[in-house]
Structure formats: structure tokens, C-alpha cells
mmCIF file of C-alpha atoms and ligand atoms in Angstrom:
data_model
loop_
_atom_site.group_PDB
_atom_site.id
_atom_site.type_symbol
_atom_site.label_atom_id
_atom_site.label_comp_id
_atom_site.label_asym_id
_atom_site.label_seq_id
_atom_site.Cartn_x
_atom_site.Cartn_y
_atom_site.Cartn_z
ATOM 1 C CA UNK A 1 0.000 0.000 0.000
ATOM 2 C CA UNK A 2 1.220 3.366 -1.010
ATOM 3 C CA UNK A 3 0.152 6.478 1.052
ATOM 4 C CA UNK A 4 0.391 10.183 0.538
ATOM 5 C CA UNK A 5 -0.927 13.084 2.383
ATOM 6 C CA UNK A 6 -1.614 16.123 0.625
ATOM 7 C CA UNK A 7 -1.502 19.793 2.294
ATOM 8 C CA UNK A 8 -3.620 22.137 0.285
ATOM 9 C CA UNK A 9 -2.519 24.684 2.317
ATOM 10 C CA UNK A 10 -6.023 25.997 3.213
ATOM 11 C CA UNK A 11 -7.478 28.026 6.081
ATOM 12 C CA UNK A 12 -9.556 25.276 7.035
ATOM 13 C CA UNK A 13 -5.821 23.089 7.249
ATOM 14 C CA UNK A 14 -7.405 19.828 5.699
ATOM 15 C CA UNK A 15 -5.286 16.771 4.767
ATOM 16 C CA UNK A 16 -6.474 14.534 1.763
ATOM 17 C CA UNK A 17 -4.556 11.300 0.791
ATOM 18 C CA UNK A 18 -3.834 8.505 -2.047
ATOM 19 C CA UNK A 19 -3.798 5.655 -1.037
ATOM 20 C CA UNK A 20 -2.341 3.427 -3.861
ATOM 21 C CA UNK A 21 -1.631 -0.381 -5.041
ATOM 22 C CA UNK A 22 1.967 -0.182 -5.942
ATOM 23 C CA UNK A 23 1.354 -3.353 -8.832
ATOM 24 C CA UNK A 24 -1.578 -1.565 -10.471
ATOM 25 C CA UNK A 25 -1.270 2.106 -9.630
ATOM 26 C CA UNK A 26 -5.016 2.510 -8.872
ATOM 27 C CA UNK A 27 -5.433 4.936 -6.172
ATOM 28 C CA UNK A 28 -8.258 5.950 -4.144
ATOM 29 C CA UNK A 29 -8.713 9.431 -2.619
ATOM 30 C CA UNK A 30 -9.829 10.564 0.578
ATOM 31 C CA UNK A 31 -11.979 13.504 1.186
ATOM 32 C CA UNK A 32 -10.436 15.479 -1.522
ATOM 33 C CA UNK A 33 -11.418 18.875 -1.126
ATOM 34 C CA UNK A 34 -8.671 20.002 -3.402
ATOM 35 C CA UNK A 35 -9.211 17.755 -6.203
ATOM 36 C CA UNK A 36 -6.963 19.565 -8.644
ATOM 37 C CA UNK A 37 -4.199 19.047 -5.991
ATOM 38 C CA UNK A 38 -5.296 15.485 -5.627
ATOM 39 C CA UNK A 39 -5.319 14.493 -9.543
ATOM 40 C CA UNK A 40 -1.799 16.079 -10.623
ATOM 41 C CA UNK A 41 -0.274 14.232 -7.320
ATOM 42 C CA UNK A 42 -1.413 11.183 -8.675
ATOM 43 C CA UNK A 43 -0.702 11.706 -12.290
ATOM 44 C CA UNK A 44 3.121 12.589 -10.948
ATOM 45 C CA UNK A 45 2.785 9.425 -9.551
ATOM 46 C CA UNK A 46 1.896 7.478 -13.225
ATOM 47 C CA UNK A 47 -1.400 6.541 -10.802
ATOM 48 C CA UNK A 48 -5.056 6.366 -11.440
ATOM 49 C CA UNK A 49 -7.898 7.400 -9.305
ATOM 50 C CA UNK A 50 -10.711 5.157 -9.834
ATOM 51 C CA UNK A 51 -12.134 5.971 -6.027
ATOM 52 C CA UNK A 52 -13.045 8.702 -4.052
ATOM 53 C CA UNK A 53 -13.941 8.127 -0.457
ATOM 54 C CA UNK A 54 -15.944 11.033 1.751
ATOM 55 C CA UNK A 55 -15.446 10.163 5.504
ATOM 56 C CA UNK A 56 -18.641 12.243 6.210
ATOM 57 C CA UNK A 57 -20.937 14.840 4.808
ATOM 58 C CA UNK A 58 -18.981 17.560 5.452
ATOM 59 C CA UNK A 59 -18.722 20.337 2.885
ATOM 60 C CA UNK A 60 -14.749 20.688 3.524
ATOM 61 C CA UNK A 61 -14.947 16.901 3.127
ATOM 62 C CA UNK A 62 -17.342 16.468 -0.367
ATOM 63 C CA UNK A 63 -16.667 19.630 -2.066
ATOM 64 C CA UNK A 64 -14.361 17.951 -4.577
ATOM 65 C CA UNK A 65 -16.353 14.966 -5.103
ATOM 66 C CA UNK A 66 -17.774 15.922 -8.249
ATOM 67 C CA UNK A 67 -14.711 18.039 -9.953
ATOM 68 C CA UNK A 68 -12.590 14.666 -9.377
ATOM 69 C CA UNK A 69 -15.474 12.345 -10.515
ATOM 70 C CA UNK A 70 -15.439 13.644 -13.819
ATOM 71 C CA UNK A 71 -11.792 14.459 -14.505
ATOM 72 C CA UNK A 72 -11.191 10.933 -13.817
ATOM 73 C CA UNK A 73 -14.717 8.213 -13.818
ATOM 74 C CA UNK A 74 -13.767 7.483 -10.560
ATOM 75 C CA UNK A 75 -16.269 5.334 -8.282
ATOM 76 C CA UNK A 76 -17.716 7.560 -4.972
ATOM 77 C CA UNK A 77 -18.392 5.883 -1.886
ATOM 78 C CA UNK A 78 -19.538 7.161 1.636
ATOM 79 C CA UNK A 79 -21.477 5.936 4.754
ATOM 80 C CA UNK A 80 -24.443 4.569 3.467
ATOM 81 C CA UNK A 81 -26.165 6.409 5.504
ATOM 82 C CA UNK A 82 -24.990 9.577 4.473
ATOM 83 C CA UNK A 83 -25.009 9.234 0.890
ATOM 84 C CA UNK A 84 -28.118 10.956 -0.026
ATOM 85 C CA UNK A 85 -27.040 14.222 1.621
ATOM 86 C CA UNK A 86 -23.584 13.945 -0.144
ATOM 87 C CA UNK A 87 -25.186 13.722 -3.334
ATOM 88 C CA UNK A 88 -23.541 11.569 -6.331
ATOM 89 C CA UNK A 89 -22.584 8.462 -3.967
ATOM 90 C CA UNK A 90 -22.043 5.573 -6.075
ATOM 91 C CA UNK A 91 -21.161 2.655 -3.248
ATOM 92 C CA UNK A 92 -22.835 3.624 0.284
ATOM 93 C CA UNK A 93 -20.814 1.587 3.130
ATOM 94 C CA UNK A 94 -21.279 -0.167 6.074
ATOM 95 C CA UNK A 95 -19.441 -1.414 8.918
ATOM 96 C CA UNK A 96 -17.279 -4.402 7.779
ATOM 97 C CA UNK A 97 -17.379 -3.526 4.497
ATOM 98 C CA UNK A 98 -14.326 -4.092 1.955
ATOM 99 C CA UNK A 99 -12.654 -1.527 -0.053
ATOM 100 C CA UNK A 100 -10.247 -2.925 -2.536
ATOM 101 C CA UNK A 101 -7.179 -0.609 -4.213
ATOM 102 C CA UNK A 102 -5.956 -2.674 -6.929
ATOM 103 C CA UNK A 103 -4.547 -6.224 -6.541
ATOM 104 C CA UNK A 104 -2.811 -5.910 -3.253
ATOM 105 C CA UNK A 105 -4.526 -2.888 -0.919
ATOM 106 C CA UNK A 106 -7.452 -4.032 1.599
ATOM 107 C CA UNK A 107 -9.591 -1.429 3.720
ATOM 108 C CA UNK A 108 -12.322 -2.169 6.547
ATOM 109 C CA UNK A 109 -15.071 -0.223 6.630
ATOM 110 C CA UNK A 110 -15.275 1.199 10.680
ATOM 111 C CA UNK A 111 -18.423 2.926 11.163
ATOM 112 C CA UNK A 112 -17.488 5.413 13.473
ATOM 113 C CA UNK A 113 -20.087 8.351 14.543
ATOM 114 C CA UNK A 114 -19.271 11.049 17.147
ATOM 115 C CA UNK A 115 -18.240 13.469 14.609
ATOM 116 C CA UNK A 116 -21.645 13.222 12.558
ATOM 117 C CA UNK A 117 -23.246 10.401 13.274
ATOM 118 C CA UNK A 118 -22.835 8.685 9.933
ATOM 119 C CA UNK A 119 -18.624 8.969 9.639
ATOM 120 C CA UNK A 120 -16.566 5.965 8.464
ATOM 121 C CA UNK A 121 -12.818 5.267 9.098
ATOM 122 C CA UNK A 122 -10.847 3.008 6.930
ATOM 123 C CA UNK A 123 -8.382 0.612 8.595
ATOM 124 C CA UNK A 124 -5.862 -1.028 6.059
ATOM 125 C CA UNK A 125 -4.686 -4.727 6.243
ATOM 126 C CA UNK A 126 -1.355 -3.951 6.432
ATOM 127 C CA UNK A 127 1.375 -5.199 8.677
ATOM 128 C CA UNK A 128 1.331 -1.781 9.917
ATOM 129 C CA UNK A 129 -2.018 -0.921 10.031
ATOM 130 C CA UNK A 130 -3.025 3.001 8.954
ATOM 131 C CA UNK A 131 -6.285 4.540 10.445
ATOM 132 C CA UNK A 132 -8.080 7.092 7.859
ATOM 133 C CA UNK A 133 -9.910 8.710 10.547
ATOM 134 C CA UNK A 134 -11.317 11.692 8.910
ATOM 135 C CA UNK A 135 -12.694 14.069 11.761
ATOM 136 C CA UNK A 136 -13.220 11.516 14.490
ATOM 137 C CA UNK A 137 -10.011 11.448 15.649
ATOM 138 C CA UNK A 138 -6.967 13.610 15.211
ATOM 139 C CA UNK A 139 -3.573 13.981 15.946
ATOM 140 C CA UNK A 140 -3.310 14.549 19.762
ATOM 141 C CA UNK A 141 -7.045 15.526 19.495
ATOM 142 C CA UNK A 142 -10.609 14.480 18.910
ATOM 143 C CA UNK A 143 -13.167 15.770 16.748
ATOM 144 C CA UNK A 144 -15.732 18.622 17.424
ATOM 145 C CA UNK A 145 -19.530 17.191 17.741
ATOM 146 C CA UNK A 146 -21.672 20.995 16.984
ATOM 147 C CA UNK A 147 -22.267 20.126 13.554
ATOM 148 C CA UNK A 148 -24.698 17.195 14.111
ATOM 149 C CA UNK A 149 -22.870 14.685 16.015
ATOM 150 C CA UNK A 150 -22.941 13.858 19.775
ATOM 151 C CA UNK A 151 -19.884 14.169 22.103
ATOM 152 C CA UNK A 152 -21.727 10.606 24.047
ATOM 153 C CA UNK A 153 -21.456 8.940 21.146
ATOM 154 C CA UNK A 154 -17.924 9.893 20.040
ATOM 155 C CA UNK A 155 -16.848 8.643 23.320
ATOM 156 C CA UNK A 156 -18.132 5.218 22.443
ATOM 157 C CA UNK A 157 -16.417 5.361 19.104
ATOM 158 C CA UNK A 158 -13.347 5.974 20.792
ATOM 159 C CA UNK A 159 -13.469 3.444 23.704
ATOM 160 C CA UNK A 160 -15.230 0.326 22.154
ATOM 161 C CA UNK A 161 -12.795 0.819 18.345
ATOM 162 C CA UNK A 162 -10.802 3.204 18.473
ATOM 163 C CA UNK A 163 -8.542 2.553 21.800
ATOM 164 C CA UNK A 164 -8.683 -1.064 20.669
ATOM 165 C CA UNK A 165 -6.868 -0.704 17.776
ATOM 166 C CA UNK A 166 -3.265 -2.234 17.739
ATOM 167 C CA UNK A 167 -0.189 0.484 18.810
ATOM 168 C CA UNK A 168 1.670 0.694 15.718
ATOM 169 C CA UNK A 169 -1.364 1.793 14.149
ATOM 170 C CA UNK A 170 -0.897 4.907 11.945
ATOM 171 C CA UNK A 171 -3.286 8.166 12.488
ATOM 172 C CA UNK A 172 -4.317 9.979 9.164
ATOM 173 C CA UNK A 173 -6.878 12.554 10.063
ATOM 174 C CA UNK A 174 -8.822 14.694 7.869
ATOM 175 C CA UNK A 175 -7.117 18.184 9.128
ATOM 176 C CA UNK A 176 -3.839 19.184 10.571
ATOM 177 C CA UNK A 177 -3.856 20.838 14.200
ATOM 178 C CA UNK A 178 -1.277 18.796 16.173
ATOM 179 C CA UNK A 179 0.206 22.035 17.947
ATOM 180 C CA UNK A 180 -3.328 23.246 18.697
ATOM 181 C CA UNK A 181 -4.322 19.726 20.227
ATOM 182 C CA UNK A 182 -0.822 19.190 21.962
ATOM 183 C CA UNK A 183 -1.297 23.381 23.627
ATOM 184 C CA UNK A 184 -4.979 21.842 24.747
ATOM 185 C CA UNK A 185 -3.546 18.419 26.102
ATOM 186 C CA UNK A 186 -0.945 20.330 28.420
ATOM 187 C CA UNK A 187 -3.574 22.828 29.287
ATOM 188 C CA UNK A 188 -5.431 20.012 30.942
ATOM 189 C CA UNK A 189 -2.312 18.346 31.943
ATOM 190 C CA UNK A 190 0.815 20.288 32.580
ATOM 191 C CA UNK A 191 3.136 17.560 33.621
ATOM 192 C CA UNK A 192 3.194 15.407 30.527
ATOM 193 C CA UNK A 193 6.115 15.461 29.097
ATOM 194 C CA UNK A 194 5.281 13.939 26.145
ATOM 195 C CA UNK A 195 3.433 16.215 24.786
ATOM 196 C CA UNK A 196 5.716 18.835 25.782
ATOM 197 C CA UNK A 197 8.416 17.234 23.644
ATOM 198 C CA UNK A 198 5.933 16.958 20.983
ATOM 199 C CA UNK A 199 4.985 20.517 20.898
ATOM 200 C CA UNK A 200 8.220 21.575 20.771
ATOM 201 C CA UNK A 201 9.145 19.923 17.638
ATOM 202 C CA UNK A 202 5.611 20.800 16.255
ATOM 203 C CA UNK A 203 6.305 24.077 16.000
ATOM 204 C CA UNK A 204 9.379 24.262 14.436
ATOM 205 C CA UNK A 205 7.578 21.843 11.775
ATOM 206 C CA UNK A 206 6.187 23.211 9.148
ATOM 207 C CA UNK A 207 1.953 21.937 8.646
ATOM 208 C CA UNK A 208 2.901 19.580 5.779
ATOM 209 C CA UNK A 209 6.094 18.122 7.557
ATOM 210 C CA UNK A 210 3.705 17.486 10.530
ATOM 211 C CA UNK A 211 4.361 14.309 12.033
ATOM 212 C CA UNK A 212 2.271 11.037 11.851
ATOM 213 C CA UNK A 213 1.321 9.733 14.872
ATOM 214 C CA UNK A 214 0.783 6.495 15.632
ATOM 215 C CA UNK A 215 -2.121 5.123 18.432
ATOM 216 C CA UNK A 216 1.069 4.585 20.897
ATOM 217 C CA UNK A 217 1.524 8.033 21.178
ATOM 218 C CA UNK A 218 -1.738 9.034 21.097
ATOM 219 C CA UNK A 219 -2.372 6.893 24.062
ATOM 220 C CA UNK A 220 0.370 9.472 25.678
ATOM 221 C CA UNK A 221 -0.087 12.561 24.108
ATOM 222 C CA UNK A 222 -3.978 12.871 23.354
ATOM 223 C CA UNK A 223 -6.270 14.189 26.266
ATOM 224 C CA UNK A 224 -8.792 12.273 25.147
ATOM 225 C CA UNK A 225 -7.210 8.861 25.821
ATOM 226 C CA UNK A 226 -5.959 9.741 29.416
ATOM 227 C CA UNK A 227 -9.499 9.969 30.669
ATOM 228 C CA UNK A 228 -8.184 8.116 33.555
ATOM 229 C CA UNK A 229 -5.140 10.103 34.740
ATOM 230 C CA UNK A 230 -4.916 11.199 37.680
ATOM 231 C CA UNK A 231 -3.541 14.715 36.556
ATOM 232 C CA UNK A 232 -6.502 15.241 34.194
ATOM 233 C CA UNK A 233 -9.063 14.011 36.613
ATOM 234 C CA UNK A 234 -7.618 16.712 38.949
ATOM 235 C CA UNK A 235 -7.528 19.497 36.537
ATOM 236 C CA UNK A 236 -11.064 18.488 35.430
ATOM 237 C CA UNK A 237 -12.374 18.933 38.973
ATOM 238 C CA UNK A 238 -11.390 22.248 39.081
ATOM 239 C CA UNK A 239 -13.636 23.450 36.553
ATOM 240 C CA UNK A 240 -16.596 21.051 37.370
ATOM 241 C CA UNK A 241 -16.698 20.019 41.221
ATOM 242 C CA UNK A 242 -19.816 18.080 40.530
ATOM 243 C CA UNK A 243 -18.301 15.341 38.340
ATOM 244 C CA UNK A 244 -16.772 13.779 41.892
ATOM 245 C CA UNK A 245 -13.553 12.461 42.711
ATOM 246 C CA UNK A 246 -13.994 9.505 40.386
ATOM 247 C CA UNK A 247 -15.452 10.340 37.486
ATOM 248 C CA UNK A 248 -16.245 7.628 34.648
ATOM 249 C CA UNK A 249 -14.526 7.727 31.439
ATOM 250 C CA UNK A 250 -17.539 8.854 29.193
ATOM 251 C CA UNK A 251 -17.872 12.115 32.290
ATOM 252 C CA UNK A 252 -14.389 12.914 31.526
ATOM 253 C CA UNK A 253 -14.481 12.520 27.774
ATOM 254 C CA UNK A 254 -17.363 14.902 27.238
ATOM 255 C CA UNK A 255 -16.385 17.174 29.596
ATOM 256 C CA UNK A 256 -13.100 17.549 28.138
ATOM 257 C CA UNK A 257 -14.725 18.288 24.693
ATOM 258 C CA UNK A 258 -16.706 20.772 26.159
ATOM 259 C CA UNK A 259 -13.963 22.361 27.335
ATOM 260 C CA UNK A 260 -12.235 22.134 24.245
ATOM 261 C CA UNK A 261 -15.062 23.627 22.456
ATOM 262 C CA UNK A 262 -14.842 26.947 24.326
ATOM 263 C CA UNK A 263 -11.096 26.576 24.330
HETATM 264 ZN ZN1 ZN B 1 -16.315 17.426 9.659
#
């Protein structure tokens, strides 16, 4: 399997990606907003798009569904149950389902809501497995839930797939704001070091030489899987008494997005 991100460079700081089979150069694009961007990356490549894949319903996500679609033929596929509000979905998916890239790449339908509450993730069969996560989860953060999703539901997204995904696994998210996240995660816990060291380095990075993270460091570095740490519990308490010295995990996690809403 071949991967590339792509940094449009836009206010909004999405991500799209290729994701390629290296015998038959077929490539399938995720959310690509930029489509232009998206199509001469792959023709650099000698690759051909023959699928486009919206996480969600998003505008930021869809808006180049239909410029890419007929530049190239290629196939469009998206929760089934958001399809008819993305418009032009050829292949609606559902959890489990199969995505094949070619001869040699396979990717697994997650259905993962929180976000909206029809959002898919693709998780490659790959020795190293890669997580397209879309706005669910990102890089030392977790998605927003004010434009029709539900911060109870994200938190089951996260603990009953997410967190049980293997440690090497690779985190592609739909938009770029480790240094943002990382700032949040030490506002909530000052001590980590972690994510200290990673904020550092983040901003001398430049957006498109932003690191991928893999669920390893997440699980050190991202708030939202440290919903049992002391230090966070703590910090929590300070700005809601009434969640009580031992708060459950779902408590913490959508407190914590509350907090990062206003943040
Ligand atoms: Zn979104």
C-alpha cells in the first residue's frame, strides 16, 4: 500500500490522501477537497484514481467529489447512511465492508459516529495498520460534535474501536492541528512530558512536515485517551466540582470536549 498526504494549504488546514496499489497504480482518494491538488499528485505518480472516499458529509470533506469524478470516472463511496445528503454516492458503506485498491490494498469499513453520526474510518490490512480517521479522531485531538454529532457517542467510538486498535497503528486525520491539540492536552495536563516534547518539535515543523502519529503516542499525548489520569481528573475537577472524585470515562471525555469547544 502506497500512502500520501496532501496539504492544500487551506485556512480550514485539511489533509487529503492517495492511497495506492503499488502493482496496479489505482489509487483511491480521501476527502479530496482540493481535487486539482489530488489528480496532478497522482498523475506525478503514473497513478489512477478510480475511487473517491468522503469520511462524512462535510462540505470541507465532499466539495471535490464531483470536480474529481469527472476528470477521472472514478467510483464515490460514503457511509451509506450519508449518501443521499452527499449527493452523487455511487457505493454507500457499512461497517465491515471491503474496499479494494488494486490487486494488493485491503480497507475495513469502521463505522465510526461522534463526529456526525454517519462517519466511516478506513483501517488497512497492512502489517502496519493506517487509520483514515477523517474528523473523528486527530492527531493529539478528537473531533468537534456541533455540527450534528454527539460528544456521548464519540466517546463510544473511541473506547469500544478506536482505543482497541493495535499500537503501531498509523493516524491519518482529515485536518492538521497537532500544535493546537498538543497546547490543549498540556492545558489540561501540565506535567506530561510527552506532549511537551511533541509541541516543541511541532512548531518548528512546518503543517505539511507534521508528524504522523501512531495510536502509541496518542495513548500518551492525546487528552482524550488519558481519561483516567490522575492529573486530568484533577484538573477536570477544578472546573466542574460536581463530576466527583472519580469520574467515569464517558464524564471525563465529554467534559473535556466541552472544554475544548470553548477553548
Ligand atoms: Zn467534519
Amino acid at each position: 500500500m502506497l500512502t500520501e498526504r496532501l496539504w492544500p494549504g487551506n485556512s480550514l488546514r485539511n489533509f487529503h490522501y492517495l492511497i495506492a496499489c503499488p502493482q496496479t497504480g489505482e489509487a483511491l482518494a480521501v476527502d479530496p477537497l482540493d481535487w486539482q491538488l489530488c489528480l496532478d499528485a497522482a498523475r506525478k505518480r503514473g497513478w489512477q484514481i478510480t475511487q473517491i472516499l468522503s469520511t462524512h458529509e462535510h462540505e470541507d470533506h465532499t466539495g471535490g467529489n464531483a470536480g474529481l469524478k469527472s476528470a477521472t470516472g472514478a467510483q464515490v463511496m460514503s457511509h451509506a447512511g450519508a449518501a443521499a445528503r452527499i449527493g452523487g454516492v455511487d457505493r454507500g458503506l457499512s461497517k465491515g465492508d471491503v474496499i479494494r485498491v488494486g490487486r494488493t490494498v485491503e480497507l475495513e469499513c469502521l463505522d465510526t459516529p461522534g463526529h456526525t453520526m454517519t462517519h466511516v474510518c478506513l483501517l488497512s490490512h497492512t502489517e502496519q495498520p493506517a487509520l483514515f480517521c477523517g474528523d473523528t479522531l486527530f492527531n493529539a485531538g478528537a473531533g468537534n460534535c456541533h455540527n450534528g454529532g454527539d460528544p456521548a457517542v464519540l466517546y463510544d467510538t473511541f473506547a469500544s474501536q478506536l482505543a482497541r486498535l493495535p499500537d503501531s497503528t498509523r493516524v491519518y486525520p482529515g485536518h492538521e492541528y497537532l500544535a493546537r491539540n498538543l497546547e490543549f492536552t498540556l492545558d489540561r495536563e501540565p506535567t506530561n512530558p510527552d506532549a511537551a516534547t511533541y509541541l516543541a518539535r511541532a512548531r518548528e515543523n512546518n503543517a505539511n512536515s507534521a508528524p504522523v502519529t501512531t495510536l502509541a503516542e496518542e495513548r500518551r499525548i492525546n487528552t482524550f485517551f488519558r481519561l483516567q489520569n490522575p492529573a486530568v481528573i484533577a484538573r477536570l475537577r477544578q472546573a466542574f466540582p460536581d463530576i466527583g472524585e472519580h469520574p467515569d470515562p464517558r464524564t471525563v471525555f465529554i467534559r473535556l470536549r466541552e472544554l475544548r469547544n470553548r477553548w
